[in-house]
PDB file of C-alpha atoms in Angstrom:
ATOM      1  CA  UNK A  14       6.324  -9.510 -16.295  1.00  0.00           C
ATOM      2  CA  UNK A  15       5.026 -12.951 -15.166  1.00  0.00           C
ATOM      3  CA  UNK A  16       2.557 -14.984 -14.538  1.00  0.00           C
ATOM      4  CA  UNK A  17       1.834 -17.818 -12.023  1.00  0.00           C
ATOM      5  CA  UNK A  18      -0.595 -20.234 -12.296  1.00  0.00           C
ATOM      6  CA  UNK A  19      -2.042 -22.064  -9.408  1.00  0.00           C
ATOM      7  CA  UNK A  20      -5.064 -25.036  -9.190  1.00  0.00           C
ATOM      8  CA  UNK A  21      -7.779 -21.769  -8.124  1.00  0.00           C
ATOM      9  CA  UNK A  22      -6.303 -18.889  -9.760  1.00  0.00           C
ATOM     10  CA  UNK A  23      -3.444 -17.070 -12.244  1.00  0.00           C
ATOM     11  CA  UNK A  24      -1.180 -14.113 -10.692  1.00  0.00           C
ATOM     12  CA  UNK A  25       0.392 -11.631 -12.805  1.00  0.00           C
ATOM     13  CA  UNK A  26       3.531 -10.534 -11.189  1.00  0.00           C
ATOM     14  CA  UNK A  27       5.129  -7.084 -12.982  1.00  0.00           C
ATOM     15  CA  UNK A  28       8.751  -6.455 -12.860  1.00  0.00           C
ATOM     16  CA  UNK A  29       9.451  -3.811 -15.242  1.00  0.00           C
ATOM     17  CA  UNK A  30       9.261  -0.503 -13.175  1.00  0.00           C
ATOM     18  CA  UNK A  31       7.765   1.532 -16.202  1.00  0.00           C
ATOM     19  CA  UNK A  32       4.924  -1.223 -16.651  1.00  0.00           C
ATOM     20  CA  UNK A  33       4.249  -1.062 -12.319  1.00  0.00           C
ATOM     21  CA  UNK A  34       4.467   3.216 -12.912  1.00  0.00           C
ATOM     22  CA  UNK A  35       1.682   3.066 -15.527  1.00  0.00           C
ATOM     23  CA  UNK A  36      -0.323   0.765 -13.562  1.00  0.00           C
ATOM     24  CA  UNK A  37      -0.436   2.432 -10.192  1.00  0.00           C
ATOM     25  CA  UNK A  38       0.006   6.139 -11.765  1.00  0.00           C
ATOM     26  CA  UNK A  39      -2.642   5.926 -14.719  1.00  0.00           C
ATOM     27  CA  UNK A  40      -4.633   2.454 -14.602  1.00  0.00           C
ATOM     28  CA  UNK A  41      -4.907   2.129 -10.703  1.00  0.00           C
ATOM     29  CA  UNK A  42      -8.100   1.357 -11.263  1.00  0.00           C
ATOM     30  CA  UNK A  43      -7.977  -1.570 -13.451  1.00  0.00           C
ATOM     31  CA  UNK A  44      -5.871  -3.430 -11.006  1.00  0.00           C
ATOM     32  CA  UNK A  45      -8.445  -4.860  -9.048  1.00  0.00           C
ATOM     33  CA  UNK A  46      -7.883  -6.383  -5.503  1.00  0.00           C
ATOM     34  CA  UNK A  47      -9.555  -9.698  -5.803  1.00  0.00           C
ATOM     35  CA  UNK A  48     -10.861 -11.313  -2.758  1.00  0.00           C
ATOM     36  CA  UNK A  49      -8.235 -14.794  -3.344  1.00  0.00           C
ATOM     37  CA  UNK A  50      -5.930 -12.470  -2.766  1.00  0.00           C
ATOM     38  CA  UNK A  51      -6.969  -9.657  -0.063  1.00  0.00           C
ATOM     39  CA  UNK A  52      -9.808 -11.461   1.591  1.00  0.00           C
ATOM     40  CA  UNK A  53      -7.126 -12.631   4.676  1.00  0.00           C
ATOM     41  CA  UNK A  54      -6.132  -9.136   4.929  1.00  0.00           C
ATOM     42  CA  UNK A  55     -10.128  -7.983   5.179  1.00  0.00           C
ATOM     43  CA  UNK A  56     -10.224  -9.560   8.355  1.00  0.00           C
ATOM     44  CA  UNK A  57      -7.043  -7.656  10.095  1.00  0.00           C
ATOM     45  CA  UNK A  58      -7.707  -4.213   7.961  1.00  0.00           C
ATOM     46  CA  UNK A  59     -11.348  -4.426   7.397  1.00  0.00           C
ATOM     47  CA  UNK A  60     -12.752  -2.478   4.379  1.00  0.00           C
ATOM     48  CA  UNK A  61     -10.195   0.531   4.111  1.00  0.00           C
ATOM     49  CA  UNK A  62      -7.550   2.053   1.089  1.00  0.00           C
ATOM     50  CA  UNK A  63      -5.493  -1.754   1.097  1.00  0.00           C
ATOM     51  CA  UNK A  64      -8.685  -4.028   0.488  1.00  0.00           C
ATOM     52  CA  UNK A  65     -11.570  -2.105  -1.117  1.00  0.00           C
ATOM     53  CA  UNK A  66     -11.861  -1.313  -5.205  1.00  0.00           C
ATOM     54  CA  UNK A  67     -13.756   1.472  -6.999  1.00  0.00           C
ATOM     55  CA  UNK A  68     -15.680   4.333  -5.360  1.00  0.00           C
ATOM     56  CA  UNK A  69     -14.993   3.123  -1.660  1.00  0.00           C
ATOM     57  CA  UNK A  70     -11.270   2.612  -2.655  1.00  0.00           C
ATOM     58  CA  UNK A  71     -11.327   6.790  -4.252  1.00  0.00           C
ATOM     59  CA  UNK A  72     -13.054   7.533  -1.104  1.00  0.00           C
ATOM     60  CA  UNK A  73     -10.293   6.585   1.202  1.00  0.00           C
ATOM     61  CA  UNK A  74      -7.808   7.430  -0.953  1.00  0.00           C
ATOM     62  CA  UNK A  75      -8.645  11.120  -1.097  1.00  0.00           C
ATOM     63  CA  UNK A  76      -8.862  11.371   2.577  1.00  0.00           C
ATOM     64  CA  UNK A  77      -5.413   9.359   3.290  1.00  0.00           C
ATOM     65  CA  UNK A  78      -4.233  11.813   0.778  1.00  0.00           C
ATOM     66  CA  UNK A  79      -3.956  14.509   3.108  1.00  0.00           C
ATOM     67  CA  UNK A  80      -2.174  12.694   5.698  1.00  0.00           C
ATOM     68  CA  UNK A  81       0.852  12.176   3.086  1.00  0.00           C
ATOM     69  CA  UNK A  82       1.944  15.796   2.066  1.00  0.00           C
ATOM     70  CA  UNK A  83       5.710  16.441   1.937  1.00  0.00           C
ATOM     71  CA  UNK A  84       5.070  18.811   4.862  1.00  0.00           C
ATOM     72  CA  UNK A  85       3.665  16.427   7.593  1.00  0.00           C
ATOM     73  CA  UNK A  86       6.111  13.815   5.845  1.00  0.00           C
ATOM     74  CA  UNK A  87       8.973  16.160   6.741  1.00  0.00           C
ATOM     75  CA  UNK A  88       7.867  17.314   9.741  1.00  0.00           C
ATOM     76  CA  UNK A  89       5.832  14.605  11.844  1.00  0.00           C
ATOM     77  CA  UNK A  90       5.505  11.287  10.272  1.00  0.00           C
ATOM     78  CA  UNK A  91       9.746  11.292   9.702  1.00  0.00           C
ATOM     79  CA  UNK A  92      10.064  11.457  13.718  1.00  0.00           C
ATOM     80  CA  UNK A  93       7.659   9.048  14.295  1.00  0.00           C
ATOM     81  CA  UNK A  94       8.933   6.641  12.252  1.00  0.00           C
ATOM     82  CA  UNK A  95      12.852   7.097  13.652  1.00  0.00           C
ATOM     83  CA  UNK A  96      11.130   7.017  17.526  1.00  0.00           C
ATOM     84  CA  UNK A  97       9.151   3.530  16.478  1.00  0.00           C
ATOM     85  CA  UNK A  98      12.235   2.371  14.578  1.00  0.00           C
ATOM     86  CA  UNK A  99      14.261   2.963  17.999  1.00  0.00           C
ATOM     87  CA  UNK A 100      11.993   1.040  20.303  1.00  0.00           C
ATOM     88  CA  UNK A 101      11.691  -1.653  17.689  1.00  0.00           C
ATOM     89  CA  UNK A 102      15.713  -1.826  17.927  1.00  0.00           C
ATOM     90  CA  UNK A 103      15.430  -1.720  21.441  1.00  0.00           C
ATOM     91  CA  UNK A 104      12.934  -4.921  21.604  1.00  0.00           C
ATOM     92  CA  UNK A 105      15.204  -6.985  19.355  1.00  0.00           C
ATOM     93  CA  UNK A 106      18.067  -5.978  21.841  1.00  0.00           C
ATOM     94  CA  UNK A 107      16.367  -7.605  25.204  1.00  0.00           C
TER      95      UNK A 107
END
């Protein structure tokens, strides 16, 4: 773990993957999107799961959470990506 320091604000970078497990598993919450750092991404994703904190954040959260079982993983969202991967291929081809 790291942090940079920059004229407007510190960033704490983590690198060991059992520190990043126990923040995103347990302390999710703590980790708080600050606006220095998601406030460009506000304007392209608006106020949804990537850019919000607390309450709104659960909120979104527990609906996306249905749209990520191992089921619709396996069964939809795995074709999907392999047809979008394709026609990506195919655009870097022409």
């Amino acid at each position: 773990m790291f942090a940079l320091t920059i004229p407007t604000r510190t960033q704490i970078y983590v690198t060991d993957p059992k520190i990043a497990d126990l923040v995103f598993r347990e302390k999710f919450s703590d980790a708080i999107k600050g606006d220095a750092a998601f406030g460009a991404l506000k304007v392209l994703l608006g106020d949804g799961i990537f850019t919000v904190n607390g309450q709104s954040w659960k909120k979104h959260r527990s609906i996306a959470s249905h749209m990520f079982t191992v089921r619709s993983l396996r069964d939809y969202m795995f074709q999907v990506f392999v047809t979008t991967t394709d026609e990506l291929l195919n655009k870097f081809d022409e």
